[in-house]
mmCIF file of C-alpha atoms in Angstrom:
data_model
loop_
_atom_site.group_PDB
_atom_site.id
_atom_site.type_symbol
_atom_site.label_atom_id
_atom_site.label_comp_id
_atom_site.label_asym_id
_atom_site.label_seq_id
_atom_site.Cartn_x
_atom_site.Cartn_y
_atom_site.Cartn_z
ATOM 1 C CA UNK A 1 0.000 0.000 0.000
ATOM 2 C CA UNK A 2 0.723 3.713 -0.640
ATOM 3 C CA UNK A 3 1.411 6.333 1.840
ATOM 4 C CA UNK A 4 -0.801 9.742 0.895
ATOM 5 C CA UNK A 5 2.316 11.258 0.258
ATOM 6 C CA UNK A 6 3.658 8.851 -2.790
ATOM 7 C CA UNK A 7 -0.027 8.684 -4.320
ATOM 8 C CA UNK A 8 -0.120 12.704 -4.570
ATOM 9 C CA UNK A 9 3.058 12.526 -6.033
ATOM 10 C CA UNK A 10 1.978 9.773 -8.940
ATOM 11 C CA UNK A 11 -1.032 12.071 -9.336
ATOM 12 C CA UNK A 12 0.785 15.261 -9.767
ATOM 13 C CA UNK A 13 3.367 13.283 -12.275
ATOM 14 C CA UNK A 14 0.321 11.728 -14.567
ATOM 15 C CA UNK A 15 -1.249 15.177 -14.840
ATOM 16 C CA UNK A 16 2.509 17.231 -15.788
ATOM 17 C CA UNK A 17 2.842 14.662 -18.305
ATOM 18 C CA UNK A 18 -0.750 14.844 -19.680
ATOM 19 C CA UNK A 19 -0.473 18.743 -19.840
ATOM 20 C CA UNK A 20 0.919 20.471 -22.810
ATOM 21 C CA UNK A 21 2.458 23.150 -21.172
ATOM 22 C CA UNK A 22 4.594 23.246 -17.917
ATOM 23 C CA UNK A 23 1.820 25.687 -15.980
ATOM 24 C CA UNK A 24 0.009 23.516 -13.167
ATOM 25 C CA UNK A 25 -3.356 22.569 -14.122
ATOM 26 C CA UNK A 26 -6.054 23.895 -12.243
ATOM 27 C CA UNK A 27 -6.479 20.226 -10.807
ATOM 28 C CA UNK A 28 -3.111 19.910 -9.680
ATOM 29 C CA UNK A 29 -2.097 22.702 -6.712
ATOM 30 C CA UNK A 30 1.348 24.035 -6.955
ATOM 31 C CA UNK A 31 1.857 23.062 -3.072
ATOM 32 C CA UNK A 32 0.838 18.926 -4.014
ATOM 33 C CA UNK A 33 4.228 19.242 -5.984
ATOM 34 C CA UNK A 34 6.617 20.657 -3.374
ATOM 35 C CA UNK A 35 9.659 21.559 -5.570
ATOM 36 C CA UNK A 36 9.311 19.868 -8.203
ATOM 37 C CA UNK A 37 7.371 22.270 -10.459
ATOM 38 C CA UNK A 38 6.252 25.771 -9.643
ATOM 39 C CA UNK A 39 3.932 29.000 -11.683
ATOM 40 C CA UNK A 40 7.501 30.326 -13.176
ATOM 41 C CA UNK A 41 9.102 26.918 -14.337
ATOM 42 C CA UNK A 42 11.046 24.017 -12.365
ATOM 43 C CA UNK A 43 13.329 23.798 -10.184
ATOM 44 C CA UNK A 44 15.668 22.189 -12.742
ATOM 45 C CA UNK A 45 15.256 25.309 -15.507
ATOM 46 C CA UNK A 46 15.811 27.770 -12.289
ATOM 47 C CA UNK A 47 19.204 26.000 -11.152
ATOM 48 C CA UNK A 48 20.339 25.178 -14.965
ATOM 49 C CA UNK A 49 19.806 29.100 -15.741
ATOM 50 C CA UNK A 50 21.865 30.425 -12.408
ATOM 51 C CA UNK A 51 24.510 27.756 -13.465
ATOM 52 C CA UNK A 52 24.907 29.197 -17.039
ATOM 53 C CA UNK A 53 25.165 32.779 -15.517
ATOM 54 C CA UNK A 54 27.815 31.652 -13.226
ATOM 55 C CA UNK A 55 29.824 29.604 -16.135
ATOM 56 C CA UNK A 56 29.743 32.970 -17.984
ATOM 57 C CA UNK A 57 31.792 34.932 -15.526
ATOM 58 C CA UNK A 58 33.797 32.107 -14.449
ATOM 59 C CA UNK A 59 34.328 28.666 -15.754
ATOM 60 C CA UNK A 60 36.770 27.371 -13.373
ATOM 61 C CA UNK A 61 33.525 28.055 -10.878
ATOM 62 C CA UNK A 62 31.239 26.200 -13.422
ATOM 63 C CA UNK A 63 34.397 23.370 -13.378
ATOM 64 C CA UNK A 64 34.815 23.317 -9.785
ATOM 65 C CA UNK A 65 31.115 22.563 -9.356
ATOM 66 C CA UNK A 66 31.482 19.743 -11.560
ATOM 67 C CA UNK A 67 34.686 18.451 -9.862
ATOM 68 C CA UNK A 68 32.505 18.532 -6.653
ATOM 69 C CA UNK A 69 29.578 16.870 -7.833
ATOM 70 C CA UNK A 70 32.056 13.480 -7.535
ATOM 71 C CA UNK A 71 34.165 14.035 -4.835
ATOM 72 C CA UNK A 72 33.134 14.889 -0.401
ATOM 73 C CA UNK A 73 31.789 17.737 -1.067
ATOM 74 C CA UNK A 74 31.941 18.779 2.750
ATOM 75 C CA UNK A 75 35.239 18.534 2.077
ATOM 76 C CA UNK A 76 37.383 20.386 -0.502
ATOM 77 C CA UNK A 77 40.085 22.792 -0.124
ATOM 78 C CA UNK A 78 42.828 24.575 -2.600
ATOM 79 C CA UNK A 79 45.590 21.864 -0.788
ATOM 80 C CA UNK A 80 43.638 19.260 -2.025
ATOM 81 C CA UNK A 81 43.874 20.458 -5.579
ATOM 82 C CA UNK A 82 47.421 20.894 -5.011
ATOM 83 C CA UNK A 83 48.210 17.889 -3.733
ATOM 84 C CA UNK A 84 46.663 16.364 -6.678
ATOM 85 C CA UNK A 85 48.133 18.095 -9.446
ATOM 86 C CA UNK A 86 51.602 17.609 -7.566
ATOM 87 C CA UNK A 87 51.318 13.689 -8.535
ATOM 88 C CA UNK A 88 52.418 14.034 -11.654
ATOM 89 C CA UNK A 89 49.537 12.439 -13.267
ATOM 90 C CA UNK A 90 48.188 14.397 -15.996
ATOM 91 C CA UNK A 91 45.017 17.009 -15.521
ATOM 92 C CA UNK A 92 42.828 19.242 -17.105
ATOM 93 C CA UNK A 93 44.375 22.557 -17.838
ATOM 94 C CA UNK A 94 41.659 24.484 -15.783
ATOM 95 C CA UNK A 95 42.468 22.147 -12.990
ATOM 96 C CA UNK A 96 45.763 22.625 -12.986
ATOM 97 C CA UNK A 97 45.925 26.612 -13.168
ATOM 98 C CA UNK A 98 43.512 26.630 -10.219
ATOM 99 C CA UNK A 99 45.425 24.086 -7.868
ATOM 100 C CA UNK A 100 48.834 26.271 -8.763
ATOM 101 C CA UNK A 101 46.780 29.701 -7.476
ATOM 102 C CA UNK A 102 44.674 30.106 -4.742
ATOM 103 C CA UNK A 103 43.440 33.188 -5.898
ATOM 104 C CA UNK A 104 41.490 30.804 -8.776
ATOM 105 C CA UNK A 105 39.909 28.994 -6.404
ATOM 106 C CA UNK A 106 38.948 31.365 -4.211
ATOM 107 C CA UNK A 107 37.050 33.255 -6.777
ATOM 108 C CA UNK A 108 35.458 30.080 -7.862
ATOM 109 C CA UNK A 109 34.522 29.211 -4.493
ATOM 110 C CA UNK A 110 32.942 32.576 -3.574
ATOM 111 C CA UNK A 111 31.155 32.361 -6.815
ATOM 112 C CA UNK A 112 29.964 29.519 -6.076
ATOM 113 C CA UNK A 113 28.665 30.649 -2.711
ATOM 114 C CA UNK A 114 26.797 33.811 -4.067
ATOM 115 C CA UNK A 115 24.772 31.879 -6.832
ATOM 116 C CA UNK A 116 24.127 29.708 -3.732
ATOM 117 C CA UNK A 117 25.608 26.494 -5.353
ATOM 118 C CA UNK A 118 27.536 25.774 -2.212
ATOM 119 C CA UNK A 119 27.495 26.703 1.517
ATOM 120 C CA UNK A 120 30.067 27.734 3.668
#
């Protein structure tokens, strides 16, 4: 058996995918689909628009953010880079210049923080 929750969420999902448009229907609330969809657009099309508008002004911050999604993210500091790149093993160019100046990745980093990608 269902819990309330799950069913509402099926329901809201058949009647998105039934609807032309990406507006809630008048059957479906906006609240029944917490964060999923909203009046403006989803979630997704909100974060994937802030992301391009951060890659524009930086793309080591876009690059870092990728480099995060796969790694602790808790748990990354310029040293890390460093000690990395110091290996020897061969890295991206982007990742590279950033791990040999801390400058780089601070910028990223604070960028990151103001589009609200990370927290500190």
């Amino acid at each position: 058996m269902s819990s309330p929750v799950s069913r509402r969420y099926d329901a809201a999902r058949a009647s998105a995918s039934s609807r032309p448009s990406s507006k809630p229907s008048s059957s479906v609330s906006v609240s029944s689909w917490p964060l999923v969809d909203y009046e403006q657009g989803s979630v997704g099309t909100t974060w994937t628009m802030s992301f391009k508008a951060m890659e524009a002004r930086n793309e080591n911050a876009s690059n870092l953010m990728r480099l995060w999604a796969f790694v602790d993210n808790k748990d990354l500091w310029h040293g890390l880079l460093q000690a990395a790149v110091d290996g020897g093993e061969q890295w991206p160019g982007w990742l590279c210049n950033m791990a040999c100046n801390e400058v780089r990745f601070l910028e990223a980093a604070r960028l990151l923080l103001r589009y609200s990608m990370i927290e500190a």
